[in-house]
Amino acid sequence: MADAIARLSKSSGKPPILLSLCQWGRVQPWLWARKLGQSWRTTGDICKETLSPLLSGFSKLLNPLGSSWDSLTDIMNRNSFIASATDFYGHNDLDIVSLFFRTASSYIYTSIFRSLKCQLTVLSGLLINSTLNISRGNGALTFDENKAHFTLWALMKSPLLILSRVTEETLSILKNKEIIAINQDPAVGTSITPFRWGVNPDWTYNRTHPAQYWSGESQNGTVFMLLNTLDHPADMFFRLTESPWIRAGRQYSVRDLWTHTDNGTAVRNFTAKAVPAHGVVALLLKDAGDEPAGTMPPCANPEWCMAENGTLIGHYRRRRLH
């Protein structure tokens, strides 16, 4: 197929078509599918209930309008272990973005892809009248769950195929230009990845509580995503240097990508207060210079605390010497 696409492009003088492979993550396509196409499904379909990959497609065929939080967290969990497979010209595909609330009178089916030049391209749009009324527990999500769904799909650089009812709430999520800008970043093609699991020990496979703390690069700074998988609001704390993209000894300006506000400067750590149940926080941190003089302890991480001559200093040195 890859050879056929190349021949067609050469003979027509047009850019190669985008080929999306769909075999629901069987035989680990994230390891080999890049040689054949530009995206590949990594799991079974999003569905109203958490089903086996074999049954999830049949469930969507019977009723395509719906998704459950359990189904989403299962997909989030599975993809947390293979996120590094995504980069320019090759993307893990987490399935259609399915945003649904309790009531609506219509839905929109459209596709947003990353083109080879990383431009936002709307491939098709279809507005259909509908009288369906899907309640929570039967294929609908809360507002915060929908935000989390869209945020993770976008920041993991999944192709954004969107099936959604048209409401003011839905559009307020889908039209978040700051989130979409990360998905369409022309300079950085990699996905966010977990730096701490949170509820569970790191690298724990848990379909109910996937990794909660994520970060990644962008052309404008370091992206952080905090996912509250609990059933109640929670404060979420992290040390900046837990992310590999943050430099120790620096302070960072904080931009909230959902409230669209600049929230001061973070030095060494950050706490998101009262993140809603199944909610999300998306932040963009930009280097704002050296951290304030006299910040104590002298190093953000004692294990990295060294003098300019390369010797260990502080508590960690004393502990090592004894």
Short mmCIF file of C-alpha atoms in Angstrom, two decimals:
data_model
loop_
_atom_site.label_atom_id
_atom_site.label_comp_id
_atom_site.label_asym_id
_atom_site.label_seq_id
_atom_site.Cartn_x
_atom_site.Cartn_y
_atom_site.Cartn_z
CA MET A 1 0.00 0.00 0.00
CA ALA A 2 2.80 2.43 0.84
CA ASP A 3 4.37 1.79 -2.57
CA ALA A 4 1.02 2.29 -4.32
CA ILE A 5 0.47 5.61 -2.52
CA ALA A 6 3.96 6.76 -3.51
CA ARG A 7 3.37 5.82 -7.16
CA LEU A 8 0.02 7.63 -7.21
CA SER A 9 1.59 10.76 -5.76
CA LYS A 10 4.39 10.67 -8.31
CA SER A 11 2.10 10.11 -11.29
CA SER A 12 -0.49 12.69 -10.23
CA GLY A 13 1.93 15.33 -8.99
CA LYS A 14 -0.17 15.69 -5.85
CA PRO A 15 0.83 15.17 -2.19
CA PRO A 16 0.47 11.60 -0.90
CA ILE A 17 -2.91 10.69 0.54
CA LEU A 18 -3.20 10.10 4.28
CA LEU A 19 -3.66 6.44 5.12
CA SER A 20 -5.19 5.55 8.47
CA LEU A 21 -4.89 1.91 9.52
CA CYS A 22 -7.63 0.41 11.66
CA GLN A 23 -7.26 -3.00 13.23
CA TRP A 24 -7.96 -1.86 16.80
CA GLY A 25 -4.44 -2.18 18.15
CA ARG A 26 -4.00 -5.84 17.38
CA VAL A 27 -0.42 -6.96 16.63
CA GLN A 28 0.99 -3.70 18.03
CA PRO A 29 0.71 -1.36 15.02
CA TRP A 30 2.57 1.41 16.89
CA LEU A 31 5.73 -0.62 16.23
CA TRP A 32 5.39 -1.04 12.46
CA ALA A 33 2.44 0.88 10.95
CA ARG A 34 4.50 4.04 10.34
CA LYS A 35 6.00 2.28 7.31
CA LEU A 36 2.54 1.97 5.74
CA GLY A 37 0.43 4.94 6.86
CA GLN A 38 0.19 8.07 8.95
CA SER A 39 -2.03 6.88 11.80
CA TRP A 40 -3.18 3.64 13.36
CA ARG A 41 -5.88 2.72 15.84
CA THR A 42 -4.42 1.50 19.12
CA THR A 43 -7.46 0.06 20.94
CA GLY A 44 -11.05 -1.01 20.48
CA ASP A 45 -13.72 1.64 19.91
CA ILE A 46 -15.01 4.09 22.48
CA CYS A 47 -18.32 2.68 23.63
CA LYS A 48 -21.06 3.23 26.17
CA GLU A 49 -19.69 0.42 28.31
CA THR A 50 -16.22 -1.01 28.79
CA LEU A 51 -16.22 -3.99 26.46
CA SER A 52 -13.64 -6.24 24.93
CA PRO A 53 -12.10 -4.90 21.68
CA LEU A 54 -14.02 -7.60 19.81
CA LEU A 55 -17.40 -6.36 21.07
CA SER A 56 -16.81 -2.61 21.22
CA GLY A 57 -17.07 -2.14 17.45
CA PHE A 58 -20.40 -3.99 17.39
CA SER A 59 -21.67 -1.79 20.23
CA LYS A 60 -20.81 1.36 18.28
CA LEU A 61 -22.49 -0.03 15.17
CA LEU A 62 -25.74 -0.50 17.09
CA ASN A 63 -25.61 2.96 18.66
CA PRO A 64 -22.75 5.20 17.50
CA LEU A 65 -23.83 8.17 19.61
CA GLY A 66 -22.36 7.62 23.02
CA SER A 67 -19.35 6.99 25.19
CA SER A 68 -18.69 6.18 28.83
CA TRP A 69 -16.04 7.46 31.21
CA ASP A 70 -14.92 3.88 31.92
CA SER A 71 -14.37 3.30 28.22
CA LEU A 72 -12.33 6.50 27.93
CA THR A 73 -10.11 5.76 30.92
CA ASP A 74 -9.44 2.29 29.55
CA ILE A 75 -8.19 3.86 26.29
CA MET A 76 -6.20 6.50 28.20
CA ASN A 77 -4.57 3.77 30.27
CA ARG A 78 -3.59 1.63 27.29
CA ASN A 79 -2.15 4.56 25.37
CA SER A 80 -0.13 5.87 28.31
CA PHE A 81 2.35 3.04 27.71
CA ILE A 82 2.83 3.65 23.98
CA ALA A 83 2.59 7.45 23.75
CA SER A 84 6.18 7.76 22.56
CA ALA A 85 5.23 6.10 19.25
CA THR A 86 3.61 9.34 18.05
CA ASP A 87 5.62 11.91 16.11
CA PHE A 88 5.42 13.73 12.78
CA TYR A 89 4.00 11.55 9.99
CA GLY A 90 2.84 8.85 12.39
CA HIS A 91 0.20 9.01 15.12
CA ASN A 92 -1.48 6.74 17.62
CA ASP A 93 -5.21 7.04 16.87
CA LEU A 94 -7.32 6.88 20.05
CA ASP A 95 -10.65 6.69 18.13
CA ILE A 96 -13.24 9.36 17.39
CA VAL A 97 -13.65 12.24 19.84
CA SER A 98 -17.19 11.62 21.11
CA LEU A 99 -18.57 14.57 23.08
CA PHE A 100 -22.12 14.05 24.35
CA PHE A 101 -24.26 15.77 26.98
CA ARG A 102 -27.71 15.00 28.33
CA THR A 103 -29.79 16.79 25.69
CA ALA A 104 -29.30 18.21 22.22
CA SER A 105 -31.18 18.62 18.97
CA SER A 106 -28.43 17.95 16.47
CA TYR A 107 -24.95 16.59 16.07
CA ILE A 108 -21.98 17.25 13.87
CA TYR A 109 -19.62 14.75 12.32
CA THR A 110 -16.39 16.27 11.15
CA SER A 111 -12.74 15.39 10.88
CA ILE A 112 -9.73 17.39 11.94
CA PHE A 113 -6.46 15.90 10.80
CA ARG A 114 -2.85 16.90 11.08
CA SER A 115 -1.80 17.40 7.48
CA LEU A 116 1.76 16.72 6.41
CA LYS A 117 2.44 20.43 6.91
CA CYS A 118 0.76 20.27 10.33
CA GLN A 119 -2.03 22.60 9.28
CA LEU A 120 -5.52 22.32 10.68
CA THR A 121 -7.67 20.84 7.93
CA VAL A 122 -11.40 20.25 8.13
CA LEU A 123 -12.01 17.37 5.77
CA SER A 124 -15.76 16.99 5.99
CA GLY A 125 -18.76 18.26 7.90
CA LEU A 126 -22.29 16.95 8.19
CA LEU A 127 -25.07 18.44 10.29
CA ILE A 128 -27.98 16.08 10.94
CA ASN A 129 -31.20 16.73 12.85
CA SER A 130 -31.62 14.35 15.73
CA THR A 131 -34.10 13.82 18.54
CA LEU A 132 -31.91 11.45 20.54
CA ASN A 133 -31.75 12.15 24.25
CA ILE A 134 -28.87 10.26 25.85
CA SER A 135 -28.59 10.49 29.61
CA ARG A 136 -25.49 10.00 31.72
CA GLY A 137 -24.84 6.31 32.24
CA ASN A 138 -26.26 5.58 28.81
CA GLY A 139 -23.55 7.03 26.66
CA ALA A 140 -23.17 10.65 27.84
CA LEU A 141 -20.42 12.45 29.72
CA THR A 142 -20.32 15.37 32.13
CA PHE A 143 -18.90 18.67 30.92
CA ASP A 144 -15.62 18.01 32.76
CA GLU A 145 -15.37 14.49 31.34
CA ASN A 146 -15.84 15.86 27.83
CA LYS A 147 -13.10 18.43 28.45
CA ALA A 148 -10.77 15.70 29.71
CA HIS A 149 -11.62 13.52 26.71
CA PHE A 150 -10.85 16.25 24.17
CA THR A 151 -7.75 17.47 26.02
CA LEU A 152 -6.04 14.10 26.23
CA TRP A 153 -6.86 13.20 22.61
CA ALA A 154 -5.54 16.55 21.39
CA LEU A 155 -2.38 16.68 23.50
CA MET A 156 -1.52 13.08 22.63
CA LYS A 157 -1.58 14.25 18.98
CA SER A 158 -4.29 11.78 18.03
CA PRO A 159 -6.05 12.57 14.72
CA LEU A 160 -9.12 14.51 15.84
CA LEU A 161 -12.08 12.83 14.20
CA ILE A 162 -15.05 14.39 15.93
CA LEU A 163 -18.56 13.03 16.45
CA SER A 164 -20.45 15.43 18.66
CA ARG A 165 -23.81 17.01 19.31
CA VAL A 166 -23.90 20.70 18.50
CA THR A 167 -24.43 22.67 21.70
CA GLU A 168 -22.84 25.76 23.17
CA GLU A 169 -21.05 23.53 25.68
CA THR A 170 -19.73 21.23 22.97
CA LEU A 171 -18.50 24.10 20.82
CA SER A 172 -16.81 25.73 23.81
CA ILE A 173 -14.66 22.60 24.03
CA LEU A 174 -14.07 21.91 20.34
CA LYS A 175 -13.16 25.54 19.55
CA ASN A 176 -10.41 25.82 22.16
CA LYS A 177 -7.70 27.23 19.91
CA GLU A 178 -4.98 26.94 22.54
CA ILE A 179 -5.52 23.19 22.93
CA ILE A 180 -5.79 22.66 19.16
CA ALA A 181 -2.56 24.65 18.67
CA ILE A 182 -0.69 22.02 20.69
CA ASN A 183 -2.20 19.23 18.57
CA GLN A 184 -1.20 21.10 15.40
CA ASP A 185 2.25 22.24 16.58
CA PRO A 186 4.40 22.71 13.45
CA ALA A 187 7.68 22.30 15.36
CA VAL A 188 6.99 19.45 17.80
CA GLY A 189 5.20 16.28 16.71
CA THR A 190 5.56 14.20 19.86
CA SER A 191 2.79 13.39 22.33
CA ILE A 192 2.58 14.28 25.98
CA THR A 193 3.67 11.36 28.17
CA PRO A 194 3.11 10.52 31.85
CA PHE A 195 5.71 11.57 34.39
CA ARG A 196 3.76 10.31 37.42
CA TRP A 197 0.80 7.97 37.71
CA GLY A 198 -0.67 9.50 40.89
CA VAL A 199 -3.30 7.17 42.33
CA ASN A 200 -1.21 4.12 41.48
CA PRO A 201 2.54 3.45 41.55
CA ASP A 202 4.26 4.50 38.33
CA TRP A 203 3.82 2.17 35.35
CA THR A 204 0.73 0.54 36.85
CA TYR A 205 -1.76 -0.82 34.32
CA ASN A 206 -5.17 0.28 35.63
CA ARG A 207 -8.13 0.84 33.32
CA THR A 208 -10.05 2.84 35.95
CA HIS A 209 -7.24 5.12 37.16
CA PRO A 210 -4.79 5.78 34.32
CA ALA A 211 -1.78 8.06 34.72
CA GLN A 212 -2.76 11.45 36.12
CA TYR A 213 0.32 13.64 35.53
CA TRP A 214 1.54 14.25 31.97
CA SER A 215 3.89 16.64 30.21
CA GLY A 216 5.43 17.26 26.82
CA GLU A 217 7.24 19.72 24.61
CA SER A 218 5.75 22.41 22.38
CA GLN A 219 7.21 25.20 20.29
CA ASN A 220 6.05 27.70 22.93
CA GLY A 221 6.95 25.95 26.17
CA THR A 222 6.29 22.86 28.26
CA VAL A 223 2.77 21.43 28.29
CA PHE A 224 1.34 19.88 31.46
CA MET A 225 -1.89 17.94 31.76
CA LEU A 226 -3.37 16.92 35.11
CA LEU A 227 -6.18 14.35 35.00
CA ASN A 228 -8.32 13.77 38.09
CA THR A 229 -9.53 10.18 37.78
CA LEU A 230 -11.19 10.28 41.21
CA ASP A 231 -14.95 10.59 41.74
CA HIS A 232 -14.55 13.78 43.78
CA PRO A 233 -12.64 17.08 43.41
CA ALA A 234 -8.97 16.95 44.39
CA ASP A 235 -5.93 19.20 44.65
CA MET A 236 -3.16 18.05 42.30
CA PHE A 237 0.46 18.87 43.17
CA PHE A 238 3.65 18.27 41.23
CA ARG A 239 7.27 19.37 41.29
CA LEU A 240 8.22 21.11 38.06
CA THR A 241 11.36 19.03 37.60
CA GLU A 242 9.33 15.82 37.59
CA SER A 243 8.87 16.69 33.92
CA PRO A 244 12.00 16.00 31.85
CA TRP A 245 11.33 19.19 29.85
CA ILE A 246 11.80 21.55 32.82
CA ARG A 247 15.19 22.99 33.78
CA ALA A 248 16.14 23.01 37.45
CA GLY A 249 16.94 26.44 38.88
CA ARG A 250 14.46 28.24 36.61
CA GLN A 251 11.05 29.76 37.25
CA TYR A 252 8.17 29.45 34.80
CA SER A 253 5.19 31.55 33.80
CA VAL A 254 1.92 29.60 33.92
CA ARG A 255 -0.77 29.79 31.23
CA ASP A 256 -4.06 27.94 31.78
CA LEU A 257 -5.20 26.60 28.41
CA TRP A 258 -8.84 26.23 29.50
CA THR A 259 -9.45 29.44 31.43
CA HIS A 260 -7.19 31.29 28.95
CA THR A 261 -5.54 33.19 31.78
CA ASP A 262 -1.95 33.90 32.80
CA ASN A 263 -1.64 32.63 36.37
CA GLY A 264 1.59 34.06 37.67
CA THR A 265 4.92 32.31 38.04
CA ALA A 266 5.70 28.83 39.35
CA VAL A 267 8.89 28.21 41.30
CA ARG A 268 9.80 24.54 41.78
CA ASN A 269 6.24 23.28 42.19
CA PHE A 270 2.63 23.88 41.27
CA THR A 271 -0.73 22.95 42.79
CA ALA A 272 -4.00 22.91 40.88
CA LYS A 273 -6.75 23.45 43.42
CA ALA A 274 -10.01 21.48 43.46
CA VAL A 275 -9.72 19.83 40.06
CA PRO A 276 -13.27 18.53 39.38
CA ALA A 277 -14.09 14.85 39.48
CA HIS A 278 -12.98 13.33 36.16
CA GLY A 279 -11.76 16.81 35.25
CA VAL A 280 -8.60 18.09 33.63
CA VAL A 281 -6.13 20.96 33.88
CA ALA A 282 -3.99 21.92 30.88
CA LEU A 283 -1.08 24.30 31.39
CA LEU A 284 1.63 25.87 29.26
CA LEU A 285 4.78 26.79 31.19
CA LYS A 286 7.35 29.15 29.71
CA ASP A 287 10.84 29.83 31.04
CA ALA A 288 10.79 33.11 32.98
CA GLY A 289 14.44 33.25 34.03
CA ASP A 290 16.43 32.21 37.08
CA GLU A 291 14.44 31.31 40.17
CA PRO A 292 14.54 34.00 42.89
CA ALA A 293 17.86 34.37 44.71
CA GLY A 294 17.94 32.69 48.10
CA THR A 295 15.30 30.08 47.27
CA MET A 296 15.68 27.25 49.76
CA PRO A 297 16.62 24.47 49.85
CA PRO A 298 19.46 25.29 47.45
CA CYS A 299 18.33 22.70 44.89
CA ALA A 300 14.92 21.56 43.68
CA ASN A 301 16.08 17.95 43.90
CA PRO A 302 18.70 17.04 46.55
CA GLU A 303 20.10 14.24 44.39
CA TRP A 304 21.06 16.82 41.76
CA CYS A 305 22.46 19.37 44.21
CA MET A 306 26.05 20.13 43.21
CA ALA A 307 28.39 23.05 43.58
CA GLU A 308 29.92 24.64 40.50
CA ASN A 309 33.04 22.52 41.04
CA GLY A 310 30.95 19.35 40.68
CA THR A 311 30.88 18.29 44.34
CA LEU A 312 27.67 17.32 46.13
CA ILE A 313 26.33 19.89 48.58
CA GLY A 314 23.66 20.08 51.25
CA HIS A 315 21.75 17.30 53.00
CA TYR A 316 22.25 14.72 50.26
CA ARG A 317 26.05 15.06 50.47
CA ARG A 318 26.01 14.65 54.27
CA ARG A 319 23.81 11.57 53.98
CA ARG A 320 26.12 10.03 51.37
CA LEU A 321 29.24 10.72 53.45
CA HIS A 322 27.75 9.00 56.48
#
